[in-house]
PDB file of C-alpha atoms and ligand atoms in Angstrom:
ATOM      1  CA  UNK K   1      30.117 -16.657  -3.980  1.00 92.00           C
ATOM      2  CA  UNK K   2      30.476 -15.227  -7.484  1.00 97.00           C
ATOM      3  CA  UNK K   3      33.441 -16.282  -9.648  1.00 97.00           C
ATOM      4  CA  UNK K   4      33.352 -13.748 -12.471  1.00 97.00           C
ATOM      5  CA  UNK K   5      32.221 -10.220 -13.262  1.00 97.00           C
ATOM      6  CA  UNK K   6      29.013 -11.449 -14.873  1.00 94.00           C
ATOM      7  CA  UNK K   7      28.131 -14.099 -12.287  1.00 98.00           C
ATOM      8  CA  UNK K   8      24.697 -13.633 -10.807  1.00 98.00           C
ATOM      9  CA  UNK K   9      23.291 -13.724  -7.296  1.00 98.00           C
ATOM     10  CA  UNK K  10      19.722 -15.037  -7.031  1.00 98.00           C
ATOM     11  CA  UNK K  11      17.470 -12.806  -4.949  1.00 98.00           C
ATOM     12  CA  UNK K  12      14.675 -14.287  -2.823  1.00 98.00           C
ATOM     13  CA  UNK K  13      12.058 -13.566  -5.512  1.00 98.00           C
ATOM     14  CA  UNK K  14      14.091 -15.544  -8.076  1.00 98.00           C
ATOM     15  CA  UNK K  15      15.452 -12.526  -9.969  1.00 98.00           C
ATOM     16  CA  UNK K  16      19.183 -12.683 -10.672  1.00 98.00           C
ATOM     17  CA  UNK K  17      21.439  -9.658 -10.143  1.00 98.00           C
ATOM     18  CA  UNK K  18      25.108  -9.411 -11.161  1.00 98.00           C
ATOM     19  CA  UNK K  19      27.214  -9.755  -8.022  1.00 98.00           C
ATOM     20  CA  UNK K  20      29.377  -6.791  -9.063  1.00 98.00           C
ATOM     21  CA  UNK K  21      28.434  -3.474 -10.660  1.00 98.00           C
ATOM     22  CA  UNK K  22      29.269   0.182 -11.264  1.00 98.00           C
ATOM     23  CA  UNK K  23      28.154   3.008  -8.947  1.00 98.00           C
ATOM     24  CA  UNK K  24      27.637   6.499 -10.338  1.00 98.00           C
ATOM     25  CA  UNK K  25      27.118   8.739  -7.285  1.00 98.00           C
ATOM     26  CA  UNK K  26      28.726  12.169  -7.835  1.00 98.00           C
ATOM     27  CA  UNK K  27      29.358  11.404 -11.493  1.00 98.00           C
ATOM     28  CA  UNK K  28      28.372  14.429 -13.536  1.00 97.00           C
ATOM     29  CA  UNK K  29      25.459  13.999 -15.940  1.00 98.00           C
ATOM     30  CA  UNK K  30      26.293  14.236 -19.638  1.00 97.00           C
ATOM     31  CA  UNK K  31      29.606  13.154 -21.168  1.00 98.00           C
ATOM     32  CA  UNK K  32      31.202  12.016 -17.891  1.00 98.00           C
ATOM     33  CA  UNK K  33      28.499   9.586 -16.851  1.00 98.00           C
ATOM     34  CA  UNK K  34      27.872   8.436 -20.442  1.00 98.00           C
ATOM     35  CA  UNK K  35      31.592   7.611 -20.685  1.00 98.00           C
ATOM     36  CA  UNK K  36      31.700   5.797 -17.305  1.00 98.00           C
ATOM     37  CA  UNK K  37      28.673   3.648 -18.126  1.00 98.00           C
ATOM     38  CA  UNK K  38      29.850   2.782 -21.649  1.00 98.00           C
ATOM     39  CA  UNK K  39      33.375   2.041 -20.430  1.00 98.00           C
ATOM     40  CA  UNK K  40      32.127  -0.259 -17.684  1.00 98.00           C
ATOM     41  CA  UNK K  41      29.801  -2.135 -20.044  1.00 98.00           C
ATOM     42  CA  UNK K  42      32.593  -2.436 -22.633  1.00 98.00           C
ATOM     43  CA  UNK K  43      34.722  -4.130 -19.966  1.00 98.00           C
ATOM     44  CA  UNK K  44      32.017  -6.607 -18.966  1.00 98.00           C
ATOM     45  CA  UNK K  45      30.010  -4.835 -16.256  1.00 98.00           C
ATOM     46  CA  UNK K  46      26.271  -5.494 -16.562  1.00 98.00           C
ATOM     47  CA  UNK K  47      24.893  -3.717 -13.473  1.00 98.00           C
ATOM     48  CA  UNK K  48      24.617   0.057 -13.010  1.00 98.00           C
ATOM     49  CA  UNK K  49      23.542   1.693  -9.732  1.00 99.00           C
ATOM     50  CA  UNK K  50      22.024   5.184  -9.996  1.00 98.00           C
ATOM     51  CA  UNK K  51      19.364   7.225  -8.132  1.00 98.00           C
ATOM     52  CA  UNK K  52      17.130  10.190  -8.839  1.00 98.00           C
ATOM     53  CA  UNK K  53      19.250  12.096  -6.281  1.00 98.00           C
ATOM     54  CA  UNK K  54      22.406  11.616  -8.395  1.00 98.00           C
ATOM     55  CA  UNK K  55      20.839  13.728 -11.130  1.00 98.00           C
ATOM     56  CA  UNK K  56      22.493  11.677 -13.866  1.00 98.00           C
ATOM     57  CA  UNK K  57      19.784   9.225 -14.934  1.00 98.00           C
ATOM     58  CA  UNK K  58      19.595  10.808 -18.419  1.00 98.00           C
ATOM     59  CA  UNK K  59      23.277  10.223 -19.014  1.00 98.00           C
ATOM     60  CA  UNK K  60      23.068   6.707 -17.575  1.00 98.00           C
ATOM     61  CA  UNK K  61      20.251   5.940 -20.042  1.00 98.00           C
ATOM     62  CA  UNK K  62      22.257   7.434 -22.903  1.00 98.00           C
ATOM     63  CA  UNK K  63      25.335   5.401 -21.947  1.00 98.00           C
ATOM     64  CA  UNK K  64      23.254   2.227 -21.881  1.00 98.00           C
ATOM     65  CA  UNK K  65      21.771   2.903 -25.321  1.00 98.00           C
ATOM     66  CA  UNK K  66      25.203   3.697 -26.787  1.00 98.00           C
ATOM     67  CA  UNK K  67      26.777   0.599 -25.220  1.00 98.00           C
ATOM     68  CA  UNK K  68      25.372  -1.720 -27.878  1.00 96.00           C
ATOM     69  CA  UNK K  69      24.320  -4.262 -25.242  1.00 98.00           C
ATOM     70  CA  UNK K  70      20.567  -4.980 -25.265  1.00 98.00           C
ATOM     71  CA  UNK K  71      18.626  -3.495 -22.349  1.00 97.00           C
ATOM     72  CA  UNK K  72      17.480  -6.915 -21.110  1.00 97.00           C
ATOM     73  CA  UNK K  73      21.099  -8.027 -20.654  1.00 98.00           C
ATOM     74  CA  UNK K  74      21.693  -5.141 -18.239  1.00 98.00           C
ATOM     75  CA  UNK K  75      20.586  -4.662 -14.632  1.00 98.00           C
ATOM     76  CA  UNK K  76      19.546  -1.104 -13.778  1.00 98.00           C
ATOM     77  CA  UNK K  77      18.947   0.077 -10.215  1.00 99.00           C
ATOM     78  CA  UNK K  78      17.491   3.440  -9.206  1.00 99.00           C
ATOM     79  CA  UNK K  79      16.172   4.851  -5.938  1.00 98.00           C
ATOM     80  CA  UNK K  80      13.397   7.108  -4.686  1.00 98.00           C
ATOM     81  CA  UNK K  81      14.839  10.159  -2.908  1.00 98.00           C
ATOM     82  CA  UNK K  82      13.742  11.415   0.513  1.00 98.00           C
ATOM     83  CA  UNK K  83      11.607  14.336  -0.686  1.00 98.00           C
ATOM     84  CA  UNK K  84       9.835  12.063  -3.204  1.00 98.00           C
ATOM     85  CA  UNK K  85       8.510   9.640  -0.579  1.00 98.00           C
ATOM     86  CA  UNK K  86       4.861   8.820   0.196  1.00 98.00           C
ATOM     87  CA  UNK K  87       2.568   6.706  -1.999  1.00 98.00           C
ATOM     88  CA  UNK K  88       1.624   9.040  -4.870  1.00 98.00           C
ATOM     89  CA  UNK K  89       4.904  10.928  -4.914  1.00 98.00           C
ATOM     90  CA  UNK K  90       6.844   7.683  -5.196  1.00 98.00           C
ATOM     91  CA  UNK K  91       4.758   6.547  -8.181  1.00 98.00           C
ATOM     92  CA  UNK K  92       5.506   9.909  -9.832  1.00 98.00           C
ATOM     93  CA  UNK K  93       9.195   9.672  -8.960  1.00 98.00           C
ATOM     94  CA  UNK K  94       9.357   6.204 -10.516  1.00 98.00           C
ATOM     95  CA  UNK K  95       7.790   7.473 -13.756  1.00 98.00           C
ATOM     96  CA  UNK K  96      10.256  10.379 -13.822  1.00 98.00           C
ATOM     97  CA  UNK K  97      13.222   8.009 -13.381  1.00 98.00           C
ATOM     98  CA  UNK K  98      11.988   5.762 -16.208  1.00 98.00           C
ATOM     99  CA  UNK K  99      11.496   8.753 -18.473  1.00 98.00           C
ATOM    100  CA  UNK K 100      15.028  10.052 -17.776  1.00 98.00           C
ATOM    101  CA  UNK K 101      16.607   6.633 -18.178  1.00 98.00           C
ATOM    102  CA  UNK K 102      14.625   6.053 -21.365  1.00 98.00           C
ATOM    103  CA  UNK K 103      13.474   2.593 -20.345  1.00 98.00           C
ATOM    104  CA  UNK K 104      10.058   1.101 -19.609  1.00 97.00           C
ATOM    105  CA  UNK K 105      11.073  -0.935 -16.563  1.00 98.00           C
ATOM    106  CA  UNK K 106      13.671  -1.044 -13.807  1.00 98.00           C
ATOM    107  CA  UNK K 107      15.429  -4.154 -12.583  1.00 99.00           C
ATOM    108  CA  UNK K 108      15.591  -2.889  -9.009  1.00 99.00           C
ATOM    109  CA  UNK K 109      14.016   0.094  -7.254  1.00 99.00           C
ATOM    110  CA  UNK K 110      15.100   1.034  -3.732  1.00 99.00           C
ATOM    111  CA  UNK K 111      13.910   3.338  -0.960  1.00 98.00           C
ATOM    112  CA  UNK K 112      17.051   5.486  -0.666  1.00 98.00           C
ATOM    113  CA  UNK K 113      16.737   6.281   3.087  1.00 98.00           C
ATOM    114  CA  UNK K 114      14.174   5.251   5.758  1.00 98.00           C
ATOM    115  CA  UNK K 115      12.364   8.592   6.073  1.00 98.00           C
ATOM    116  CA  UNK K 116      10.478   8.330   9.334  1.00 96.00           C
ATOM    117  CA  UNK K 117       6.688   8.496   8.998  1.00 94.00           C
ATOM    118  CA  UNK K 118       6.966   8.073   5.226  1.00 97.00           C
ATOM    119  CA  UNK K 119       8.746   4.855   4.357  1.00 98.00           C
ATOM    120  CA  UNK K 120       5.744   2.565   4.887  1.00 97.00           C
ATOM    121  CA  UNK K 121       3.685   4.474   2.316  1.00 98.00           C
ATOM    122  CA  UNK K 122       6.686   4.570   0.011  1.00 98.00           C
ATOM    123  CA  UNK K 123       7.005   0.801   0.350  1.00 98.00           C
ATOM    124  CA  UNK K 124       3.320   0.345  -0.574  1.00 98.00           C
ATOM    125  CA  UNK K 125       4.044   2.226  -3.798  1.00 98.00           C
ATOM    126  CA  UNK K 126       7.038  -0.032  -4.496  1.00 98.00           C
ATOM    127  CA  UNK K 127       4.819  -3.082  -3.873  1.00 98.00           C
ATOM    128  CA  UNK K 128       2.316  -1.735  -6.406  1.00 98.00           C
ATOM    129  CA  UNK K 129       5.044  -1.107  -9.000  1.00 98.00           C
ATOM    130  CA  UNK K 130       6.275  -4.654  -8.431  1.00 98.00           C
ATOM    131  CA  UNK K 131       2.794  -6.199  -8.636  1.00 98.00           C
ATOM    132  CA  UNK K 132       2.187  -4.218 -11.852  1.00 98.00           C
ATOM    133  CA  UNK K 133       5.443  -5.700 -13.284  1.00 98.00           C
ATOM    134  CA  UNK K 134       7.007  -2.294 -13.789  1.00 98.00           C
ATOM    135  CA  UNK K 135      10.056  -3.298 -11.737  1.00 98.00           C
ATOM    136  CA  UNK K 136      11.563  -6.770 -11.400  1.00 98.00           C
ATOM    137  CA  UNK K 137      12.593  -6.431  -7.760  1.00 99.00           C
ATOM    138  CA  UNK K 138      12.156  -3.972  -4.899  1.00 99.00           C
ATOM    139  CA  UNK K 139      14.352  -3.251  -1.926  1.00 99.00           C
ATOM    140  CA  UNK K 140      15.646  -0.726   0.535  1.00 98.00           C
ATOM    141  CA  UNK K 141      18.804   1.178   1.339  1.00 98.00           C
ATOM    142  CA  UNK K 142      20.256   2.445   4.601  1.00 98.00           C
ATOM    143  CA  UNK K 143      17.874   0.397   6.739  1.00 98.00           C
ATOM    144  CA  UNK K 144      19.094  -0.589  10.201  1.00 98.00           C
ATOM    145  CA  UNK K 145      17.771  -3.824  11.767  1.00 98.00           C
ATOM    146  CA  UNK K 146      15.001  -1.912  13.578  1.00 98.00           C
ATOM    147  CA  UNK K 147      13.834  -0.278  10.308  1.00 98.00           C
ATOM    148  CA  UNK K 148      13.741  -3.690   8.635  1.00 98.00           C
ATOM    149  CA  UNK K 149      11.835  -5.319  11.499  1.00 98.00           C
ATOM    150  CA  UNK K 150       9.318  -2.507  11.400  1.00 97.00           C
ATOM    151  CA  UNK K 151       8.910  -2.829   7.630  1.00 98.00           C
ATOM    152  CA  UNK K 152       8.598  -6.632   7.704  1.00 97.00           C
ATOM    153  CA  UNK K 153       5.849  -6.465  10.331  1.00 96.00           C
ATOM    154  CA  UNK K 154       3.809  -4.039   8.251  1.00 90.00           C
ATOM    155  CA  UNK K 155       4.254  -5.089   4.645  1.00 96.00           C
ATOM    156  CA  UNK K 156       3.257  -7.698   2.106  1.00 96.00           C
ATOM    157  CA  UNK K 157       6.463  -7.991   0.059  1.00 98.00           C
ATOM    158  CA  UNK K 158       9.846  -8.454   1.680  1.00 98.00           C
ATOM    159  CA  UNK K 159      12.737  -6.328   0.341  1.00 98.00           C
ATOM    160  CA  UNK K 160      15.156  -8.391  -1.776  1.00 98.00           C
ATOM    161  CA  UNK K 161      18.141  -6.152  -1.004  1.00 98.00           C
ATOM    162  CA  UNK K 162      19.384  -3.743   1.636  1.00 98.00           C
ATOM    163  CA  UNK K 163      22.063  -1.461   0.175  1.00 98.00           C
ATOM    164  CA  UNK K 164      24.179   0.011   2.980  1.00 98.00           C
ATOM    165  CA  UNK K 165      27.582   1.521   3.663  1.00 98.00           C
ATOM    166  CA  UNK K 166      29.906  -1.456   4.079  1.00 98.00           C
ATOM    167  CA  UNK K 167      33.711  -1.668   4.056  1.00 98.00           C
ATOM    168  CA  UNK K 168      36.507  -2.864   6.374  1.00 98.00           C
ATOM    169  CA  UNK K 169      35.899   0.080   8.752  1.00 98.00           C
ATOM    170  CA  UNK K 170      32.142  -0.678   8.919  1.00 98.00           C
ATOM    171  CA  UNK K 171      31.501  -4.400   8.731  1.00 98.00           C
ATOM    172  CA  UNK K 172      27.842  -4.284   9.857  1.00 98.00           C
ATOM    173  CA  UNK K 173      27.973  -7.646  11.679  1.00 98.00           C
ATOM    174  CA  UNK K 174      24.532  -7.474  13.320  1.00 98.00           C
ATOM    175  CA  UNK K 175      22.826  -6.212  10.150  1.00 98.00           C
ATOM    176  CA  UNK K 176      24.537  -8.877   8.038  1.00 98.00           C
ATOM    177  CA  UNK K 177      23.389 -11.652  10.350  1.00 98.00           C
ATOM    178  CA  UNK K 178      19.828 -10.328  10.379  1.00 98.00           C
ATOM    179  CA  UNK K 179      19.677  -9.950   6.585  1.00 98.00           C
ATOM    180  CA  UNK K 180      21.176 -13.379   6.060  1.00 98.00           C
ATOM    181  CA  UNK K 181      18.544 -14.924   8.345  1.00 98.00           C
ATOM    182  CA  UNK K 182      15.763 -13.072   6.492  1.00 98.00           C
ATOM    183  CA  UNK K 183      17.205 -13.854   3.045  1.00 98.00           C
ATOM    184  CA  UNK K 184      17.679 -10.156   2.283  1.00 98.00           C
ATOM    185  CA  UNK K 185      20.811  -9.693   0.173  1.00 98.00           C
ATOM    186  CA  UNK K 186      23.309  -7.118   1.456  1.00 98.00           C
ATOM    187  CA  UNK K 187      24.809  -4.702  -1.077  1.00 98.00           C
ATOM    188  CA  UNK K 188      27.786  -2.463  -0.245  1.00 98.00           C
ATOM    189  CA  UNK K 189      27.875   1.243  -1.003  1.00 98.00           C
ATOM    190  CA  UNK K 190      31.145   3.170  -0.675  1.00 98.00           C
ATOM    191  CA  UNK K 191      33.024  -0.150  -0.627  1.00 98.00           C
ATOM    192  CA  UNK K 192      36.290   1.818  -0.843  1.00 98.00           C
ATOM    193  CA  UNK K 193      35.103   4.280   1.823  1.00 97.00           C
ATOM    194  CA  UNK K 194      35.364   6.854  -0.990  1.00 96.00           C
ATOM    195  CA  UNK K 195      39.124   6.382  -1.169  1.00 94.00           C
ATOM    196  CA  UNK K 196      39.787   6.692   2.576  1.00 95.00           C
ATOM    197  CA  UNK K 197      40.889   3.064   2.993  1.00 95.00           C
ATOM    198  CA  UNK K 198      43.570   2.954   0.355  1.00 95.00           C
ATOM    199  CA  UNK K 199      46.517   3.453   2.761  1.00 94.00           C
ATOM    200  CA  UNK K 200      45.453   0.885   5.360  1.00 96.00           C
ATOM    201  CA  UNK K 201      48.726  -0.989   6.253  1.00 97.00           C
ATOM    202  CA  UNK K 202      47.109  -4.398   6.906  1.00 98.00           C
ATOM    203  CA  UNK K 203      45.456  -4.364   3.487  1.00 98.00           C
ATOM    204  CA  UNK K 204      48.543  -2.908   1.786  1.00 98.00           C
ATOM    205  CA  UNK K 205      50.583  -5.876   3.016  1.00 98.00           C
ATOM    206  CA  UNK K 206      48.034  -8.382   1.717  1.00 98.00           C
ATOM    207  CA  UNK K 207      47.855  -6.499  -1.590  1.00 98.00           C
ATOM    208  CA  UNK K 208      51.631  -6.736  -2.021  1.00 98.00           C
ATOM    209  CA  UNK K 209      51.516 -10.494  -1.466  1.00 98.00           C
ATOM    210  CA  UNK K 210      49.022 -10.995  -4.322  1.00 98.00           C
ATOM    211  CA  UNK K 211      50.415  -8.179  -6.490  1.00 98.00           C
ATOM    212  CA  UNK K 212      47.017  -6.560  -6.420  1.00 98.00           C
ATOM    213  CA  UNK K 213      45.973  -3.039  -5.427  1.00 98.00           C
ATOM    214  CA  UNK K 214      44.437  -2.187  -2.052  1.00 98.00           C
ATOM    215  CA  UNK K 215      41.149  -1.452  -3.841  1.00 98.00           C
ATOM    216  CA  UNK K 216      41.190  -4.919  -5.414  1.00 98.00           C
ATOM    217  CA  UNK K 217      41.792  -6.624  -2.065  1.00 98.00           C
ATOM    218  CA  UNK K 218      38.911  -4.722  -0.459  1.00 98.00           C
ATOM    219  CA  UNK K 219      36.530  -5.577  -3.319  1.00 98.00           C
ATOM    220  CA  UNK K 220      37.629  -9.219  -3.167  1.00 98.00           C
ATOM    221  CA  UNK K 221      36.867  -9.192   0.574  1.00 98.00           C
ATOM    222  CA  UNK K 222      33.341  -7.953  -0.291  1.00 98.00           C
ATOM    223  CA  UNK K 223      32.833 -10.814  -2.724  1.00 98.00           C
ATOM    224  CA  UNK K 224      34.143 -13.394  -0.240  1.00 98.00           C
ATOM    225  CA  UNK K 225      31.743 -12.086   2.419  1.00 98.00           C
ATOM    226  CA  UNK K 226      28.906 -12.615  -0.120  1.00 97.00           C
ATOM    227  CA  UNK K 227      28.110  -8.921  -0.284  1.00 98.00           C
ATOM    228  CA  UNK K 228      27.292  -7.415  -3.685  1.00 98.00           C
ATOM    229  CA  UNK K 229      29.459  -4.419  -4.452  1.00 98.00           C
ATOM    230  CA  UNK K 230      29.223  -1.384  -6.765  1.00 98.00           C
ATOM    231  CA  UNK K 231      32.457   0.672  -6.689  1.00 98.00           C
ATOM    232  CA  UNK K 232      32.387   3.993  -8.508  1.00 98.00           C
ATOM    233  CA  UNK K 233      35.078   5.249 -10.850  1.00 98.00           C
ATOM    234  CA  UNK K 234      35.090   7.550 -13.839  1.00 98.00           C
ATOM    235  CA  UNK K 235      38.528   6.307 -14.972  1.00 98.00           C
ATOM    236  CA  UNK K 236      38.834   3.451 -17.430  1.00 98.00           C
ATOM    237  CA  UNK K 237      41.937   1.945 -15.800  1.00 98.00           C
ATOM    238  CA  UNK K 238      40.228   1.857 -12.381  1.00 98.00           C
ATOM    239  CA  UNK K 239      36.977   0.502 -13.825  1.00 98.00           C
ATOM    240  CA  UNK K 240      39.036  -2.376 -15.257  1.00 98.00           C
ATOM    241  CA  UNK K 241      41.172  -2.757 -12.119  1.00 98.00           C
ATOM    242  CA  UNK K 242      38.191  -2.892  -9.749  1.00 98.00           C
ATOM    243  CA  UNK K 243      36.651  -5.808 -11.618  1.00 98.00           C
ATOM    244  CA  UNK K 244      39.927  -7.715 -11.979  1.00 98.00           C
ATOM    245  CA  UNK K 245      39.491  -9.620  -8.722  1.00 98.00           C
ATOM    246  CA  UNK K 246      38.497 -13.088  -9.844  1.00 98.00           C
ATOM    247  CA  UNK K 247      41.983 -14.585 -10.249  1.00 98.00           C
ATOM    248  CA  UNK K 248      43.007 -14.720  -6.588  1.00 98.00           C
ATOM    249  CA  UNK K 249      41.398 -15.497  -3.265  1.00 98.00           C
ATOM    250  CA  UNK K 250      42.016 -14.371   0.284  1.00 98.00           C
ATOM    251  CA  UNK K 251      42.726 -16.953   2.959  1.00 98.00           C
ATOM    252  CA  UNK K 252      40.462 -17.290   5.997  1.00 98.00           C
ATOM    253  CA  UNK K 253      43.171 -15.632   8.069  1.00 98.00           C
ATOM    254  CA  UNK K 254      43.448 -12.672   5.683  1.00 98.00           C
ATOM    255  CA  UNK K 255      39.656 -12.315   5.605  1.00 98.00           C
ATOM    256  CA  UNK K 256      39.667 -12.218   9.413  1.00 98.00           C
ATOM    257  CA  UNK K 257      42.500  -9.654   9.489  1.00 98.00           C
ATOM    258  CA  UNK K 258      40.563  -7.347   7.162  1.00 98.00           C
ATOM    259  CA  UNK K 259      37.293  -7.807   9.062  1.00 98.00           C
ATOM    260  CA  UNK K 260      39.145  -6.996  12.306  1.00 98.00           C
ATOM    261  CA  UNK K 261      39.800  -3.472  10.980  1.00 98.00           C
ATOM    262  CA  UNK K 262      36.184  -2.619  11.809  1.00 98.00           C
ATOM    263  CA  UNK K 263      35.836   0.596  13.848  1.00 98.00           C
ATOM    264  CA  UNK K 264      32.151   1.260  13.031  1.00 97.00           C
ATOM    265  CA  UNK K 265      33.222   4.384  11.180  1.00 97.00           C
ATOM    266  CA  UNK K 266      31.001   5.865   8.454  1.00 97.00           C
ATOM    267  CA  UNK K 267      31.900   8.064   5.499  1.00 96.00           C
ATOM    268  CA  UNK K 268      28.214   8.901   5.068  1.00 96.00           C
ATOM    269  CA  UNK K 269      25.282   9.540   7.415  1.00 96.00           C
ATOM    270  CA  UNK K 270      23.976   7.183  10.055  1.00 96.00           C
ATOM    271  CA  UNK K 271      20.460   6.050   9.029  1.00 97.00           C
ATOM    272  CA  UNK K 272      19.216   7.065  12.490  1.00 95.00           C
ATOM    273  CA  UNK K 273      20.415  10.606  11.961  1.00 93.00           C
ATOM    274  CA  UNK K 274      20.307  11.949   8.403  1.00 90.00           C
TER     275      UNK K 274
HETATM  276  P1  NDP X   1      33.493   4.237  -3.445  1.00 75.42           P
HETATM  277  O1  NDP X   1      33.857   3.626  -2.144  1.00 75.42           O
HETATM  278  O2  NDP X   1      33.078   3.389  -4.586  1.00 75.42           O
HETATM  279  O3  NDP X   1      34.724   5.147  -3.849  1.00 75.42           O
HETATM  280  C1  NDP X   1      34.724   5.939  -4.981  1.00 75.42           C
HETATM  281  C2  NDP X   1      35.990   6.804  -4.942  1.00 75.42           C
HETATM  282  O4  NDP X   1      37.150   5.982  -5.017  1.00 75.42           O
HETATM  283  C3  NDP X   1      36.056   7.759  -6.085  1.00 75.42           C
HETATM  284  O5  NDP X   1      36.683   8.934  -5.612  1.00 75.42           O
HETATM  285  C4  NDP X   1      36.954   7.045  -7.100  1.00 75.42           C
HETATM  286  O6  NDP X   1      37.653   8.003  -7.861  1.00 75.42           O
HETATM  287  C5  NDP X   1      37.892   6.285  -6.190  1.00 75.42           C
HETATM  288  N1  NDP X   1      38.330   4.999  -6.758  1.00 75.42           N
HETATM  289  C6  NDP X   1      37.570   4.070  -7.391  1.00 75.42           C
HETATM  290  N2  NDP X   1      38.313   3.010  -7.749  1.00 75.42           N
HETATM  291  C7  NDP X   1      39.577   3.262  -7.312  1.00 75.42           C
HETATM  292  C8  NDP X   1      40.787   2.543  -7.405  1.00 75.42           C
HETATM  293  N3  NDP X   1      40.845   1.349  -7.980  1.00 75.42           N
HETATM  294  N4  NDP X   1      41.903   3.113  -6.862  1.00 75.42           N
HETATM  295  C9  NDP X   1      41.841   4.314  -6.264  1.00 75.42           C
HETATM  296  N5  NDP X   1      40.720   5.041  -6.160  1.00 75.42           N
HETATM  297  C10 NDP X   1      39.585   4.517  -6.685  1.00 75.42           C
HETATM  298  O7  NDP X   1      32.371   5.344  -3.122  1.00 75.42           O
HETATM  299  P2  NDP X   1      30.904   5.699  -3.578  1.00 75.42           P
HETATM  300  O8  NDP X   1      30.385   6.562  -2.489  1.00 75.42           O
HETATM  301  O9  NDP X   1      30.860   6.218  -4.941  1.00 75.42           O
HETATM  302  O10 NDP X   1      30.092   4.309  -3.493  1.00 75.42           O
HETATM  303  C11 NDP X   1      29.880   3.449  -4.604  1.00 75.42           C
HETATM  304  C12 NDP X   1      28.455   3.541  -5.121  1.00 75.42           C
HETATM  305  O11 NDP X   1      27.524   3.187  -4.100  1.00 75.42           O
HETATM  306  C13 NDP X   1      28.009   4.967  -5.491  1.00 75.42           C
HETATM  307  O12 NDP X   1      28.608   5.442  -6.680  1.00 75.42           O
HETATM  308  C14 NDP X   1      26.527   4.801  -5.524  1.00 75.42           C
HETATM  309  O13 NDP X   1      26.113   4.149  -6.718  1.00 75.42           O
HETATM  310  C15 NDP X   1      26.309   3.913  -4.302  1.00 75.42           C
HETATM  311  N6  NDP X   1      26.021   4.715  -3.091  1.00 75.42           N
HETATM  312  C16 NDP X   1      24.784   4.543  -2.493  1.00 75.42           C
HETATM  313  C17 NDP X   1      24.440   5.250  -1.378  1.00 75.42           C
HETATM  314  C18 NDP X   1      23.114   5.028  -0.752  1.00 75.42           C
HETATM  315  O14 NDP X   1      22.736   5.806   0.144  1.00 75.42           O
HETATM  316  N7  NDP X   1      22.355   4.031  -1.155  1.00 75.42           N
HETATM  317  C19 NDP X   1      25.353   6.233  -0.762  1.00 75.42           C
HETATM  318  C20 NDP X   1      26.632   6.322  -1.432  1.00 75.42           C
HETATM  319  C21 NDP X   1      26.929   5.571  -2.535  1.00 75.42           C
HETATM  320  P3  NDP X   1      37.552   8.156  -9.471  1.00 75.42           P
HETATM  321  O15 NDP X   1      36.111   8.158  -9.857  1.00 75.42           O
HETATM  322  O16 NDP X   1      38.211   9.490  -9.707  1.00 75.42           O
HETATM  323  O17 NDP X   1      38.316   7.007 -10.039  1.00 75.42           O
END
């Protein structure tokens, strides 16, 4: 388990990723995303999660350059979108992401969704990018157990990460067990269920006890379940608040109470139906 904002988790290929980062989905390109990225880095964040689909890679790159922190001290993730999949298209999409970000390598590149009939070819392209040392680690996103099994049977490299929707209403027990057994690190998207979990009474009560916010308790629960998390905010106070979770810990009973809120409810699409 990580103990500070800059603590690292070692992936199965030996690469280290910060256990906590900033997400930038739905953050407008230009000033807004530049400000979010710079603000997060100023307050100690070192990992930024973007995607070609978010249409803000230029601003993310600008924010990184203006942050004053050297590129190699930062961990940048991007993803290949659904209509960019297939072997050659993925290689082109990767080049386009690098050009927009203004960097010559990525730390992590993910298949955004398991597009049926395409994701194997997409994965071959990611393997090539990895073997050519253009990306330090490769992984997937929104893969169910059956997608992972299928990929593992037909590939050379194993994904280091599976980034999926994960929060107290969607605790992904089967997927977590499978990934843990396979040494594939789970990473949580929409950890706050995009704001829809902030009035949950069980968590509110726990938050009052520790004089923390509901968001902080949820993000602490992520950390204590050994899931990497990347909450999004464009507001400085929330960017600070979300990372201020390393001075308290939840008891086993509180962890169980939060996990028991699971109702298998998604804020985004089901990977079998997108
Ligand atoms: P989150 O669960 O991170 O919630 C973000 C929302 O919560 C925003 O509206 C934000 O508002 C608000 N918020 C953030 N912090 C607080 C706080 N402390 N108190 C109250 N409200 C708060 O949702 P996301 O969907 O953005 O998920 C996080 C990241 O995961 C994304 O940004 C993206 O990088 C990644 N992702 C990946 C997907 C995939 O398919 N691989 C899919 C979806 C997301 P405000 O900004 O106004 O503060």
